C-alpha cells in the first residue's frame, strides 16, 4: 500500500489533535508515515502508532527552532525522498501552510489548502473545500506531482488503529539558504487554560455588542462553563477588547466547531467566512434584523448582558 | 543606494457581492465588482512607511498579475502613494493557480528588480496565504512572513510574528520577502492629490513572452490542481429564533441540552 506522509504538529512530543485527524484521513488513501521534527519523538511515537502511523521519521536539530519555516521544509523534503509517498498531509495552521507551499514548489507538486474532507479517488486523493464564505463546497485534486494537502482542524474524528509506530532517524541536510530568517527571540503566549480556538469543539465569540474589554469576562464565563474556546469578531479585536489571536473571520481564524455561540455579533460576511461551517450555530443579539440570525439553529433576540449570564448559570446548574 | 520595494497585490471579487463559479469552474469575475484585496492595502501601507523611514531614497513598485480590470487595483495602490506599477496581463493566464501565480510573480520580480518584496498575508478570495512563502522559495531569499510589525534598516528587515503559541522576533538580510497581517497598521486613504497624481504614474504592461514563460506553464491547462466539482451549499434552514422575555438564557440552555451540548 502506498505511504502517506503526515507532518506532526506537537509541543515537545505532545501530539496535538489535528495530527490525529490527519492520521485518520491518511488511512483512507494509504499507510501513514509520521514526520516528527524537534524533541520528543519517542513520546509522540506511542500516540502516533496508536492512530495508525506505521513509522515515525524523526529529526531533531536546533535549526528547527532557530530559523523560520525553511529548515522544516528541508526535513520534509528528506522524508519525501526517503519514502516516495502518495501524498503529503499537513495541518492547516499558518506554519503548516507555509511549509506545504515551499515543499510543493520544491518537489514540483500541486497544493490544496484548507481541505475539510479527504477521500481516495481514481486519480488520487480528492479534497473537499469550503469556499466563498462557505457558500460553495468544491472537490479538487492535484494533477501534477505528489499531492500536498493541508487539512483544517475538526475535519475528521480521530479513530485509533494500532500500528507499529517504529521510530527511525531521518537524516536532514540543511540548505545554505534555509537559515536566512533568524528567530531572534520567542515569547510564549500565556496559557489561558482554554482549548485552542481552531481545535475546540465549542467556541463562544463576542462582538461589538460586548461593548468593552472588561465585559469579555461574561463571554469567558460562558466559555468556561461549557469547556469552550473564546473567539472575537474583528470589531471587538480592532477596538482592543480582545487579542487578535482570538479573531474569528476572514482575516483571523477560521473555525469549524460542533457548536458556535455568537454573542453581540451581527454577522458580517467577513465573520461568516470564518465560522459558517460550524455544525450548530447559536446567536444572541439585540437586533432582530442582524444577518447572523439567517444562519442560526437557535437564536435569541435580546440583551446579551441578560441572556448570556442566565445561560451560564443554567449550564452550571445542569452540569451540577 | 536606493531601496527597491515591490508590493505584490491582487485584484479580487468583492466579498460582499454574490460570488459564483464560471462554467470552467474558475471564479466568475464578470458578475461581481473587483477591487484591491483589502489585505494588500496593509502591504502597500507598510511599504509606504518603510519608504518614509528610509534614510536613502526608496522606490515602491506595485505588481499584479491579472486581467485588464486589475489595473484598478494598481491605480488604488498608486493613489495611496506607490511610485510605479507593473501589470502582468495575458489571456493565457486565465485559471492560473497559486503555484502558477507564484511562478509568474517570481519571474516578474526578477525582471523588475527588488530588494524587498512586501505582500499581504493572504488574498481575500482564495485566502490560501501561500504565495509569499512560495515566492521566497522560488527566489531563494529569506521569508519573513505574517508580521504585525516591520522595520527595515541597514540592509536588514526585522519584525514581529504573532503565532498561536508564541510571539517571535525575526530578522533577515535583504533581499527578502515579507508579508504583513491586518494588525500591521491601518491603511491610509488616498488623498485627492494622490488620486490625481496616480493618473500620471507609469504602468508597465508585461506578457508571458516578456517573462520568458510559455502559455502551457500557466493558466487552467498548466495548473497543478483541478476543481472537479463546485456545489452551492443549500442555504441553512431557518432555525428557531425567540425573543428574550426574561427566560432567553434558560430557553437557550434547554436547546443546548436537547442537542447534548450540556
Coordinates of C-alpha atoms in Angstrom, one line a residue, chain A residues 55-213:
Chain A
X55 CA 6.6 4.5 11.0
X56 CA 7.8 7.8 12.6
X57 CA 10.6 9.6 10.8
X58 CA 12.2 11.7 13.4
X59 CA 14.8 14.5 13.2
X60 CA 15.9 16.8 16.0
X61 CA 18.1 19.9 15.4
X62 CA 18.4 23.4 16.8
X63 CA 17.7 24.8 13.2
X64 CA 14.0 23.9 13.5
X65 CA 13.6 26.4 16.4
X66 CA 16.3 29.0 15.5
X67 CA 15.1 29.7 11.9
X68 CA 11.7 30.3 10.4
X69 CA 10.0 27.5 8.4
X70 CA 12.6 26.7 5.8
X71 CA 14.6 24.1 7.8
X72 CA 11.4 22.2 8.4
X73 CA 10.9 22.1 4.6
X74 CA 14.4 20.6 4.2
X75 CA 13.4 17.9 6.7
X76 CA 10.0 17.2 5.0
X77 CA 11.8 17.0 1.6
X78 CA 14.3 14.5 3.1
X79 CA 11.3 12.4 4.3
X80 CA 9.7 12.7 0.8
X81 CA 12.8 11.5 -0.8
X82 CA 13.1 8.6 1.7
X83 CA 9.5 7.4 1.2
X84 CA 8.2 8.5 -2.3
X85 CA 4.7 9.0 -0.8
X86 CA 1.3 9.0 -2.5
X87 CA 0.5 12.3 -0.7
X88 CA 1.8 14.7 2.0
X89 CA -0.6 15.9 4.6
X90 CA -0.1 18.9 6.9
X91 CA -2.3 20.7 9.4
X92 CA -3.8 24.0 8.0
X93 CA -2.0 26.2 10.5
X94 CA -0.2 29.3 9.4
X95 CA 3.1 27.4 9.6
X96 CA 1.7 24.2 8.1
X97 CA 0.5 26.1 5.1
X98 CA 3.9 27.8 4.6
X99 CA 5.8 24.5 4.9
X100 CA 3.4 22.9 2.4
X101 CA 3.8 25.9 0.0
X102 CA 7.5 25.7 -0.1
X103 CA 7.6 21.9 -0.3
X104 CA 5.2 22.0 -3.3
X105 CA 7.4 24.4 -5.1
X106 CA 10.5 22.2 -4.3
X107 CA 9.1 18.9 -5.4
X108 CA 7.1 20.4 -8.3
X109 CA 3.7 19.3 -7.0
X110 CA 0.3 20.8 -6.7
X111 CA -1.0 22.0 -3.4
X112 CA -4.5 22.2 -1.9
X113 CA -5.0 24.1 1.4
X114 CA -7.8 24.1 4.0
X115 CA -9.4 20.8 3.0
X116 CA -12.3 19.9 5.2
X117 CA -12.5 16.3 3.9
X118 CA -10.4 13.9 2.0
X119 CA -11.1 10.7 0.2
X120 CA -9.4 8.3 -2.2
X121 CA -10.3 8.8 -5.9
X122 CA -9.5 7.1 -9.2
X123 CA -6.9 9.8 -10.0
X124 CA -5.5 10.3 -6.5
X125 CA -6.9 11.9 -3.3
X126 CA -9.9 14.1 -3.6
X127 CA -10.1 17.1 -1.3
X128 CA -13.3 18.9 -0.3
X129 CA -13.0 22.6 0.4
X130 CA -15.5 25.2 1.6
X131 CA -15.2 28.4 -0.4
X132 CA -16.8 31.9 -0.8
X133 CA -17.6 32.2 2.8
X134 CA -18.8 28.6 2.8
X135 CA -21.5 29.3 0.2
X136 CA -19.9 26.7 -2.0
X137 CA -18.3 23.3 -1.5
X138 CA -15.7 22.1 -4.0
X139 CA -14.0 18.9 -4.8
X140 CA -10.4 19.2 -6.1
X141 CA -7.4 17.2 -6.8
X142 CA -3.7 17.7 -7.6
X143 CA -2.9 16.9 -11.2
X144 CA 0.9 17.3 -11.1
X145 CA 3.4 15.6 -8.8
X146 CA 2.6 14.3 -5.3
X147 CA -0.4 15.9 -3.8
X148 CA 0.5 18.3 -0.9
X149 CA -2.7 18.9 1.1
X150 CA -3.3 20.9 4.3
X151 CA -6.4 20.0 6.3
X152 CA -8.4 22.1 8.7
X153 CA -8.8 21.0 12.3
X154 CA -12.1 19.2 13.1
X155 CA -12.3 17.7 9.6
X156 CA -12.4 14.2 10.9
X157 CA -13.0 12.4 14.2
X158 CA -9.7 10.8 15.2
X159 CA -10.0 7.0 15.1
X160 CA -7.5 4.7 16.8
X161 CA -6.0 1.9 14.7
X162 CA -2.9 0.4 16.2
X163 CA 0.2 0.3 14.0
X164 CA 3.9 -0.2 14.7
X165 CA 4.9 3.4 15.0
X166 CA 8.6 2.5 14.8
X167 CA 10.9 5.5 15.2
X168 CA 13.5 5.9 12.5
X169 CA 16.0 8.7 12.5
X170 CA 15.8 10.9 9.5
X171 CA 19.0 12.5 8.2
X172 CA 18.5 16.1 7.2
X173 CA 20.9 18.3 5.3
X174 CA 20.0 22.0 5.8
X175 CA 20.3 24.2 2.7
X176 CA 22.5 27.3 3.0
X177 CA 19.5 29.4 2.2
X178 CA 17.3 27.8 4.8
X179 CA 18.9 29.6 7.6
X180 CA 18.2 33.1 6.2
X181 CA 15.4 34.1 8.7
X182 CA 16.6 34.1 12.3
X183 CA 14.2 33.8 15.2
X184 CA 15.9 36.3 17.4
X185 CA 13.6 35.8 20.4
X186 CA 10.4 33.9 21.2
X187 CA 7.9 34.9 23.9
X188 CA 5.5 32.1 24.7
X189 CA 1.9 33.2 24.9
X190 CA 0.4 32.9 28.3
X191 CA -1.9 29.9 28.5
X192 CA -5.5 30.7 29.3
X193 CA -6.1 27.0 30.1
X194 CA -8.9 27.1 27.5
X195 CA -8.9 24.9 24.4
X196 CA -7.1 26.1 21.2
X197 CA -9.6 28.2 19.2
X198 CA -9.3 26.3 15.9
X199 CA -9.4 22.9 17.5
X200 CA -12.2 23.5 20.1
X201 CA -15.4 21.5 19.9
X202 CA -17.3 24.6 21.2
X203 CA -16.5 28.2 20.6
X204 CA -18.1 31.2 22.3
X205 CA -17.4 34.5 20.5
X206 CA -18.1 38.1 21.4
X207 CA -18.5 41.1 19.1
X208 CA -19.3 44.8 19.1
X209 CA -22.3 44.2 21.4
X210 CA -19.9 43.2 24.2
X211 CA -19.1 46.8 24.4
X212 CA -15.7 46.9 26.3
X213 CA -12.7 44.7 27.2

